[in-house]
Amino acid sequence: MNLDLTPEQKLLQGEITRFARTELNAGARERDRDQEFPRDLWAKCGEMRLQGLPVPEEYGGGGLDALGTAIALEALGYGCEDGGLVFAICAHLLACVVPIWKHGTEEQRRRWLPRLCDGSLIAVNGMTEPDSGSDAFAMSTRARRDGDVWVINGAKTFSSNGPIADLALVYAVTNPDKGFGGITAFIVEKGADGFRAGQKFEKMGLRSCPIGELVLEDARVGDDAILGGVDAGATVFSQSMDWERACLGATHVGTMQRLLEGAVKQARTRKSGGQPIGKNQAVSHKIADMKVRLEASRLLTYQAAWRLEQTRAAAMDASIAKLHVSDSLVASAHDAVQIMGGYGFLVEQGVERTLRDAVASTIYSGTNEMQKSIIARWLGL
Ligand SMILES: Cc1cc2nc3c(=O)[nH]c(=O)nc-3n(C[C@H](O)[C@H](O)[C@H](O)COP(=O)(O)OP(=O)(O)OC[C@H]3O[C@@H](n4cnc5c(N)ncnc54)[C@H](O)[C@@H]3O)c2cc1C
């Protein structure tokens, strides 16, 4: 087994890291403070096809395989210090673009993918509801047929990109007797009758990625809005979560690499008692822990991403990666703040922002408690 990156993968990594550092970082602190979504930077990312990395080139994407996508996203998480922007791209790409690519009809792919991949359109995934999060398939949103249209009623919450989205992937119950086998995914356009963005929320981290509610009040869509077939929503959603759990974690691997480099630099240069603080085992062992977490996270992420295209059942690998990477990110961001001392607590250093951003990673894409339940289920428990 050769674990080295290919020359093409190294090139891609270098290109995205350079792009992120030179184009995306200025003003990240202010955007976090003001909860401001950087539409201009989103457009620049679109020019790089970051919003469509794995989508075939014929639909306007980057044509990367799943592992290449993870490597590219790792470089984005490494180079880009605006965690909200990185998250907005991933929410759009992994929970909306990938499902349309994987489950769309040829007509849906041609209609939506080119503009989603180049960033002309922004997408939101609407699954979670005020009364159903971990128990996502217990949703209340209903869709019923009325002549030749579908009428959807319900409300979604925690919808990342919701306040600014042009397109929503909304899940609704179409067949209440069939449990999770009775859910359908609908592509709903901004401006559709009865559909609107609801309340916007303020949150602890990832503040440049707007989050809010989606409201469907007798929203009307045609058959051409159905993604993957009637009652096939659980399959669409589950596969999108495999991609999100594997590949969003790749951005966190990149972030952990950046945190580690910052911590090493601080440990070598900051002096206490006449010697660099890194000479103290209490500090150097923290850094060793950060390194171990990083390397294990990277391997689990690459394995999960690779599995996405090798087998029909990548779910357990994706859950293992998601669980380990997000716990590692929180622990390493906390260590990084501690190693910086008082400076780590200052907003201008940016490390506290990374810690605030990191906290959400153990909640989104399914909480870490739920990942343990998924892993246990795969083990027959
Ligand atoms: C930053 C952010 C972005 C998000 N973006 C989106 C998005 O774009 N689209 C979308 O649809 N959703 C999104 N979400 C929602 C996210 O998927 C849910 O918050 C998550 O699934 C948890 O649901 P909940 O918040 O209702 O918590 P609950 O399900 O109420 O859980 C509360 C606590 O109880 C635990 N718990 C619940 N049930 C069990 C169980 N059976 N076993 C063990 N423990 C359990 C949970 O682990 C958690 O600790 C986002 C969330 C965040 C924080």
Coordinates of C-alpha atoms and ligand atoms in Angstrom, one line a residue:
M1 CA 0.0 0.0 0.0
N2 CA 1.5 3.4 -1.0
L3 CA 0.2 6.2 1.1
D4 CA 2.1 9.0 -0.7
L5 CA 0.1 11.6 -2.6
T6 CA 0.5 11.5 -6.4
P7 CA 2.3 14.4 -8.1
E8 CA -1.2 15.6 -9.3
Q9 CA -2.6 15.5 -5.8
K10 CA 0.4 17.4 -4.4
L11 CA -0.1 20.0 -7.2
L12 CA -3.8 20.4 -6.4
Q13 CA -3.0 20.7 -2.7
G14 CA -0.4 23.4 -3.3
E15 CA -2.7 25.3 -5.7
I16 CA -5.7 25.4 -3.3
T17 CA -3.6 26.3 -0.3
R18 CA -2.0 29.2 -2.2
F19 CA -5.4 30.3 -3.5
A20 CA -6.9 30.2 0.0
R21 CA -4.1 32.0 1.7
T22 CA -3.9 34.8 -0.9
E23 CA -7.5 35.3 -1.7
L24 CA -9.7 34.2 1.2
N25 CA -8.2 35.3 4.5
A26 CA -8.3 39.1 4.5
G27 CA -11.1 40.3 6.7
A28 CA -11.9 36.9 8.2
R29 CA -12.0 38.3 11.7
E30 CA -14.4 41.1 10.8
R31 CA -16.7 38.7 8.9
D32 CA -16.8 36.6 12.0
R33 CA -17.6 39.6 14.2
D34 CA -20.3 40.9 11.8
Q35 CA -21.7 37.5 10.7
E36 CA -21.1 38.6 7.2
F37 CA -21.2 36.1 4.3
P38 CA -18.4 36.9 1.7
R39 CA -20.3 36.6 -1.5
D40 CA -17.3 37.9 -3.5
L41 CA -15.1 35.2 -2.1
W42 CA -17.7 32.6 -2.7
A43 CA -17.7 33.7 -6.4
K44 CA -13.9 33.4 -6.4
C45 CA -14.1 29.9 -5.0
G46 CA -16.6 29.2 -7.8
E47 CA -14.1 30.2 -10.4
M48 CA -11.9 27.4 -8.9
R49 CA -14.8 25.0 -9.0
L50 CA -14.5 24.4 -5.3
Q51 CA -18.3 24.1 -5.1
G52 CA -18.2 21.2 -7.5
L53 CA -15.0 19.4 -6.9
P54 CA -16.1 15.8 -7.5
V55 CA -18.8 16.6 -10.1
P56 CA -17.9 15.4 -13.7
E57 CA -16.5 18.1 -15.9
E58 CA -19.4 17.7 -18.4
Y59 CA -21.7 19.2 -15.7
G60 CA -19.2 22.0 -14.8
G61 CA -17.4 20.4 -11.9
G62 CA -13.8 19.6 -11.1
G63 CA -13.9 15.9 -12.1
L64 CA -12.0 14.7 -9.0
D65 CA -12.5 11.3 -7.4
A66 CA -13.7 11.2 -3.8
L67 CA -10.2 10.9 -2.3
G68 CA -9.0 13.8 -4.5
T69 CA -12.0 15.8 -3.3
A70 CA -11.0 15.1 0.3
I71 CA -7.4 16.1 -0.4
A72 CA -8.6 19.4 -2.1
L73 CA -10.9 20.2 0.9
E74 CA -8.0 19.4 3.3
A75 CA -6.0 22.1 1.5
L76 CA -8.9 24.5 1.8
G77 CA -9.2 23.9 5.5
Y78 CA -5.5 24.4 5.9
G79 CA -5.2 27.6 3.9
C80 CA -8.5 29.3 4.6
E81 CA -8.9 30.9 8.1
D82 CA -12.5 31.7 7.5
G83 CA -14.2 28.6 8.9
G84 CA -17.6 29.9 8.0
L85 CA -16.8 30.2 4.3
V86 CA -15.3 26.7 4.3
F87 CA -18.4 25.3 6.0
A88 CA -20.7 27.1 3.6
I89 CA -18.9 25.6 0.7
C90 CA -19.1 22.1 2.2
A91 CA -22.8 22.3 3.2
H92 CA -23.6 23.4 -0.4
L93 CA -21.3 20.8 -2.1
L94 CA -21.7 17.7 0.1
A95 CA -25.3 17.8 1.1
C96 CA -26.8 19.4 -2.0
V97 CA -24.6 19.3 -5.1
V98 CA -23.4 15.7 -4.5
P99 CA -27.0 14.4 -4.1
I100 CA -28.1 16.1 -7.3
W101 CA -25.1 14.7 -9.2
K102 CA -25.7 11.2 -7.7
H103 CA -29.5 11.0 -7.9
G104 CA -30.6 13.7 -10.4
T105 CA -32.2 12.9 -13.7
E106 CA -30.1 14.0 -16.7
E107 CA -32.4 17.0 -17.0
Q108 CA -31.9 18.0 -13.4
R109 CA -28.2 17.6 -13.6
R110 CA -28.0 19.8 -16.7
R111 CA -30.3 22.3 -15.3
W112 CA -28.7 22.8 -11.9
L113 CA -25.2 21.4 -11.7
P114 CA -23.2 23.9 -13.9
R115 CA -24.5 26.9 -11.9
L116 CA -24.1 25.1 -8.5
C117 CA -20.5 24.2 -9.4
D118 CA -19.4 27.6 -10.5
G119 CA -21.1 29.3 -7.4
S120 CA -23.7 31.2 -9.4
L121 CA -26.3 29.4 -7.2
I122 CA -26.1 28.8 -3.5
A123 CA -27.8 25.7 -2.1
V124 CA -29.1 24.7 1.3
N125 CA -30.0 21.2 2.8
G126 CA -33.2 21.2 4.7
M127 CA -33.5 18.1 6.9
T128 CA -33.5 19.1 10.5
E129 CA -36.7 20.5 12.0
P130 CA -37.5 22.2 15.3
D131 CA -38.7 18.9 16.8
S132 CA -36.5 16.4 14.9
G133 CA -32.8 16.5 14.8
S134 CA -31.0 13.3 15.7
D135 CA -34.3 11.6 15.0
A136 CA -34.3 13.2 11.6
F137 CA -36.7 10.7 9.9
A138 CA -39.4 11.6 12.6
M139 CA -39.9 14.8 10.6
S140 CA -43.3 16.6 10.4
T141 CA -42.9 18.2 7.0
R142 CA -45.5 16.6 4.6
A143 CA -45.8 16.6 0.8
R144 CA -49.1 15.6 -0.8
R145 CA -50.1 15.3 -4.4
D146 CA -52.7 17.8 -5.7
G147 CA -53.4 17.1 -9.3
D148 CA -50.1 17.3 -11.1
V149 CA -48.2 19.3 -8.4
W150 CA -46.9 18.5 -4.9
V151 CA -47.9 20.6 -2.0
I152 CA -45.4 20.8 0.8
N153 CA -46.0 22.0 4.4
G154 CA -43.5 22.2 7.2
A155 CA -40.5 24.1 8.6
K156 CA -36.8 23.3 8.6
T157 CA -34.3 24.7 11.0
F158 CA -30.5 25.0 11.4
S159 CA -30.4 25.2 7.6
S160 CA -26.8 26.3 6.7
N161 CA -26.8 28.9 3.8
G162 CA -30.6 29.0 4.3
P163 CA -30.9 32.8 4.5
I164 CA -29.0 33.3 1.2
A165 CA -29.8 30.2 -0.7
D166 CA -31.2 30.1 -4.3
L167 CA -32.1 26.4 -4.1
A168 CA -33.1 24.1 -1.3
L169 CA -33.0 20.3 -1.0
V170 CA -36.0 19.7 1.2
Y171 CA -37.0 16.4 2.7
A172 CA -40.7 15.7 3.3
V173 CA -42.9 12.7 4.3
T174 CA -44.8 11.5 1.3
N175 CA -45.9 8.1 2.7
P176 CA -46.4 8.3 6.5
D177 CA -47.0 4.5 6.8
K178 CA -43.5 3.6 5.5
G179 CA -41.4 5.4 8.1
F180 CA -38.0 6.4 6.7
G181 CA -39.0 4.6 3.5
G182 CA -41.7 7.1 3.0
I183 CA -39.6 10.3 2.7
T184 CA -38.9 12.1 -0.6
A185 CA -36.3 14.7 -1.5
F186 CA -37.5 17.8 -3.3
I187 CA -35.5 20.5 -5.1
V188 CA -37.3 23.8 -4.2
E189 CA -36.3 27.0 -5.9
K190 CA -36.2 30.4 -4.1
G191 CA -39.3 32.2 -5.3
A192 CA -41.4 29.0 -5.5
D193 CA -45.0 29.7 -4.4
G194 CA -45.3 29.2 -0.6
F195 CA -41.5 28.8 0.1
R196 CA -39.4 31.3 2.0
A197 CA -36.4 31.7 4.2
G198 CA -37.5 32.2 7.8
Q199 CA -35.7 33.5 10.9
K200 CA -31.9 33.8 10.7
F201 CA -30.0 32.7 13.8
E202 CA -26.9 34.0 15.5
K203 CA -24.4 31.3 16.5
M204 CA -21.2 30.7 18.4
G205 CA -18.9 29.9 15.5
L206 CA -18.9 29.5 11.7
R207 CA -20.4 33.0 11.8
S208 CA -19.8 34.0 8.2
C209 CA -22.0 31.1 7.1
P210 CA -25.6 32.2 7.6
I211 CA -28.0 29.7 9.2
G212 CA -31.7 29.9 9.6
E213 CA -35.2 28.4 9.0
L214 CA -36.9 27.4 5.8
V215 CA -40.7 27.8 5.8
L216 CA -43.0 25.8 3.5
E217 CA -46.6 26.9 3.5
D218 CA -48.5 25.2 0.8
A219 CA -45.3 25.3 -1.3
R220 CA -46.0 24.0 -4.8
V221 CA -43.6 22.1 -6.9
G222 CA -43.9 19.8 -9.9
D223 CA -42.7 16.2 -10.5
D224 CA -39.5 17.7 -11.9
A225 CA -38.6 18.7 -8.3
I226 CA -38.4 15.2 -7.0
L227 CA -34.8 14.0 -6.5
G228 CA -34.1 10.3 -6.7
G229 CA -37.8 9.2 -6.9
V230 CA -40.8 9.2 -4.7
D231 CA -40.1 7.7 -1.2
A232 CA -36.4 7.4 -2.0
G233 CA -35.4 10.4 0.2
A234 CA -33.7 8.3 2.9
T235 CA -31.3 6.8 0.4
V236 CA -30.5 10.3 -1.0
F237 CA -30.0 11.7 2.5
S238 CA -27.9 8.8 3.8
Q239 CA -25.5 9.0 0.9
S240 CA -25.1 12.7 1.3
M241 CA -24.3 12.2 4.9
D242 CA -21.6 9.6 4.0
W243 CA -20.0 12.3 1.8
E244 CA -20.4 15.0 4.3
R245 CA -19.0 13.0 7.2
A246 CA -16.0 11.8 5.2
C247 CA -15.2 15.0 3.2
L248 CA -16.2 17.9 5.6
G249 CA -13.8 16.2 8.1
A250 CA -11.1 16.6 5.5
T251 CA -11.3 20.4 6.0
H252 CA -10.8 19.8 9.7
V253 CA -7.7 17.8 9.0
G254 CA -6.3 20.8 7.2
T255 CA -7.3 23.1 10.1
M256 CA -5.5 20.8 12.6
Q257 CA -2.4 20.9 10.4
R258 CA -2.5 24.8 10.6
L259 CA -3.1 24.7 14.4
L260 CA -0.2 22.3 14.9
E261 CA 2.2 24.5 12.9
G262 CA 1.1 27.5 14.9
A263 CA 1.6 25.7 18.2
V264 CA 5.1 24.4 17.2
K265 CA 6.1 27.9 16.3
Q266 CA 4.8 29.3 19.6
A267 CA 6.5 26.6 21.6
R268 CA 9.8 27.3 19.9
T269 CA 9.8 31.1 20.2
R270 CA 7.9 32.0 23.3
K271 CA 10.2 32.0 26.3
S272 CA 9.5 31.3 30.0
G273 CA 12.2 30.9 32.7
G274 CA 14.9 31.7 30.1
Q275 CA 14.0 28.8 27.7
P276 CA 11.4 28.1 25.0
I277 CA 8.1 26.9 26.5
G278 CA 8.3 23.8 24.2
K279 CA 11.2 22.6 26.4
N280 CA 8.6 21.9 29.1
Q281 CA 7.1 18.4 28.8
A282 CA 3.7 19.8 29.7
V283 CA 3.8 21.8 26.5
S284 CA 5.6 19.4 24.2
H285 CA 3.3 16.5 25.1
K286 CA 0.3 18.6 24.2
I287 CA 1.9 19.2 20.8
A288 CA 2.7 15.5 20.4
D289 CA -1.0 14.7 21.1
M290 CA -2.0 17.3 18.4
K291 CA 0.3 15.5 16.0
V292 CA -1.1 12.0 16.7
R293 CA -4.7 13.3 16.4
L294 CA -3.8 14.9 13.1
E295 CA -2.2 11.8 11.6
A296 CA -4.9 9.4 12.8
S297 CA -7.6 11.9 11.5
R298 CA -6.0 12.1 8.1
L299 CA -5.7 8.4 7.7
L300 CA -9.4 7.8 8.7
T301 CA -10.5 10.6 6.5
Y302 CA -8.6 9.3 3.4
Q303 CA -9.9 5.8 4.1
A304 CA -13.5 7.0 4.4
A305 CA -13.3 9.1 1.3
W306 CA -11.7 6.3 -0.7
R307 CA -14.5 3.9 0.4
L308 CA -17.1 6.3 -0.9
E309 CA -16.4 5.0 -4.4
Q310 CA -15.2 1.5 -3.6
T311 CA -18.3 0.0 -1.9
R312 CA -22.0 0.6 -1.4
A313 CA -21.5 0.7 2.3
A314 CA -19.2 3.5 3.3
A315 CA -21.4 4.6 6.2
M316 CA -19.4 3.0 9.0
D317 CA -16.1 4.4 7.8
A318 CA -17.7 7.8 7.3
S319 CA -19.1 7.7 10.9
I320 CA -15.7 6.6 12.4
A321 CA -13.9 9.3 10.6
K322 CA -16.5 12.0 11.5
L323 CA -16.4 11.0 15.2
H324 CA -12.6 10.9 15.5
V325 CA -11.9 14.0 13.4
S326 CA -14.4 16.2 15.1
D327 CA -13.4 15.2 18.6
S328 CA -9.7 15.7 17.6
L329 CA -10.4 19.1 16.1
V330 CA -12.1 20.4 19.3
A331 CA -9.3 18.9 21.5
S332 CA -6.5 20.3 19.3
A333 CA -8.1 23.8 19.0
H334 CA -8.4 23.9 22.8
D335 CA -4.7 22.8 23.1
A336 CA -3.7 25.4 20.6
V337 CA -5.4 28.2 22.7
Q338 CA -3.8 26.9 25.9
I339 CA -0.3 26.8 24.3
M340 CA -0.7 30.4 23.1
G341 CA -1.6 31.4 26.7
G342 CA -3.4 34.7 27.1
Y343 CA -2.7 35.6 23.5
G344 CA -4.7 32.5 22.4
F345 CA -7.7 34.1 24.1
L346 CA -7.4 37.3 22.1
V347 CA -9.7 37.7 19.1
E348 CA -6.9 39.1 16.9
Q349 CA -4.9 35.9 17.0
G350 CA -7.7 33.9 15.4
V351 CA -7.2 30.7 17.4
E352 CA -10.2 31.3 19.6
R353 CA -12.3 31.7 16.5
T354 CA -11.1 28.2 15.3
L355 CA -12.0 26.8 18.7
R356 CA -15.5 28.4 18.5
D357 CA -15.9 27.1 14.9
A358 CA -14.7 23.6 16.0
V359 CA -17.4 23.1 18.7
A360 CA -20.1 22.7 16.0
S361 CA -18.3 19.8 14.4
T362 CA -19.4 17.3 17.0
I363 CA -23.0 18.3 16.4
Y364 CA -23.5 18.8 12.6
S365 CA -23.7 15.9 10.2
G366 CA -25.3 14.0 13.0
T367 CA -24.0 14.3 16.6
N368 CA -21.1 12.3 17.8
E369 CA -23.4 10.3 20.1
M370 CA -25.3 9.3 17.0
Q371 CA -22.1 8.3 15.2
K372 CA -21.4 5.9 18.0
S373 CA -24.9 4.4 17.6
I374 CA -24.4 4.1 13.9
I375 CA -21.0 2.3 14.4
A376 CA -22.5 0.0 17.0
R377 CA -25.4 -0.8 14.7
W378 CA -22.9 -1.8 11.9
L379 CA -21.4 -4.1 14.5
G380 CA -24.7 -5.8 15.0
L381 CA -25.7 -4.2 18.3
Ligands
LIG1 C1 -23.5 24.6 12.7 C2 -24.6 23.7 12.4 C3 -25.0 23.6 11.1 C4 -26.0 22.8 10.7 N1 -26.4 22.7 9.4 C5 -27.5 22.0 9.1 C6 -28.1 22.0 7.7 O1 -27.5 22.6 6.8 N2 -29.2 21.3 7.5 C7 -29.8 20.5 8.4 O2 -30.8 19.9 8.1 N3 -29.4 20.5 9.7 C8 -28.3 21.2 10.0 N4 -27.8 21.2 11.3 C9 -28.6 20.5 12.4 C10 -27.9 19.3 12.9 O3 -27.9 18.2 12.0 C11 -28.6 18.9 14.2 O4 -28.3 20.0 15.1 C12 -28.1 17.6 14.8 O5 -28.5 16.5 14.0 C13 -28.7 17.4 16.2 O6 -30.0 17.6 16.3 P1 -30.6 18.5 17.4 O7 -29.9 19.8 17.4 O8 -32.1 18.5 17.2 O9 -30.3 17.8 18.8 P2 -31.1 16.6 19.5 O10 -31.4 15.5 18.5 O11 -32.2 17.2 20.2 O12 -30.0 16.1 20.5 C14 -29.6 16.7 21.7 C15 -28.6 15.9 22.4 O13 -29.2 14.6 22.7 C16 -28.4 13.5 22.1 N5 -29.2 12.5 21.6 C17 -30.4 12.7 20.9 N6 -30.9 11.5 20.5 C18 -30.0 10.5 21.0 C19 -29.9 9.1 20.9 N7 -30.9 8.4 20.2 N8 -28.9 8.5 21.4 C20 -27.9 9.2 22.1 N9 -27.9 10.5 22.2 C21 -29.0 11.2 21.6 C22 -27.6 14.2 21.0 O14 -26.4 13.6 20.7 C23 -27.3 15.6 21.6 O15 -26.2 15.6 22.4 C24 -26.7 22.0 11.7 C25 -26.3 22.1 13.0 C26 -25.3 23.0 13.4 C27 -24.9 23.1 14.8

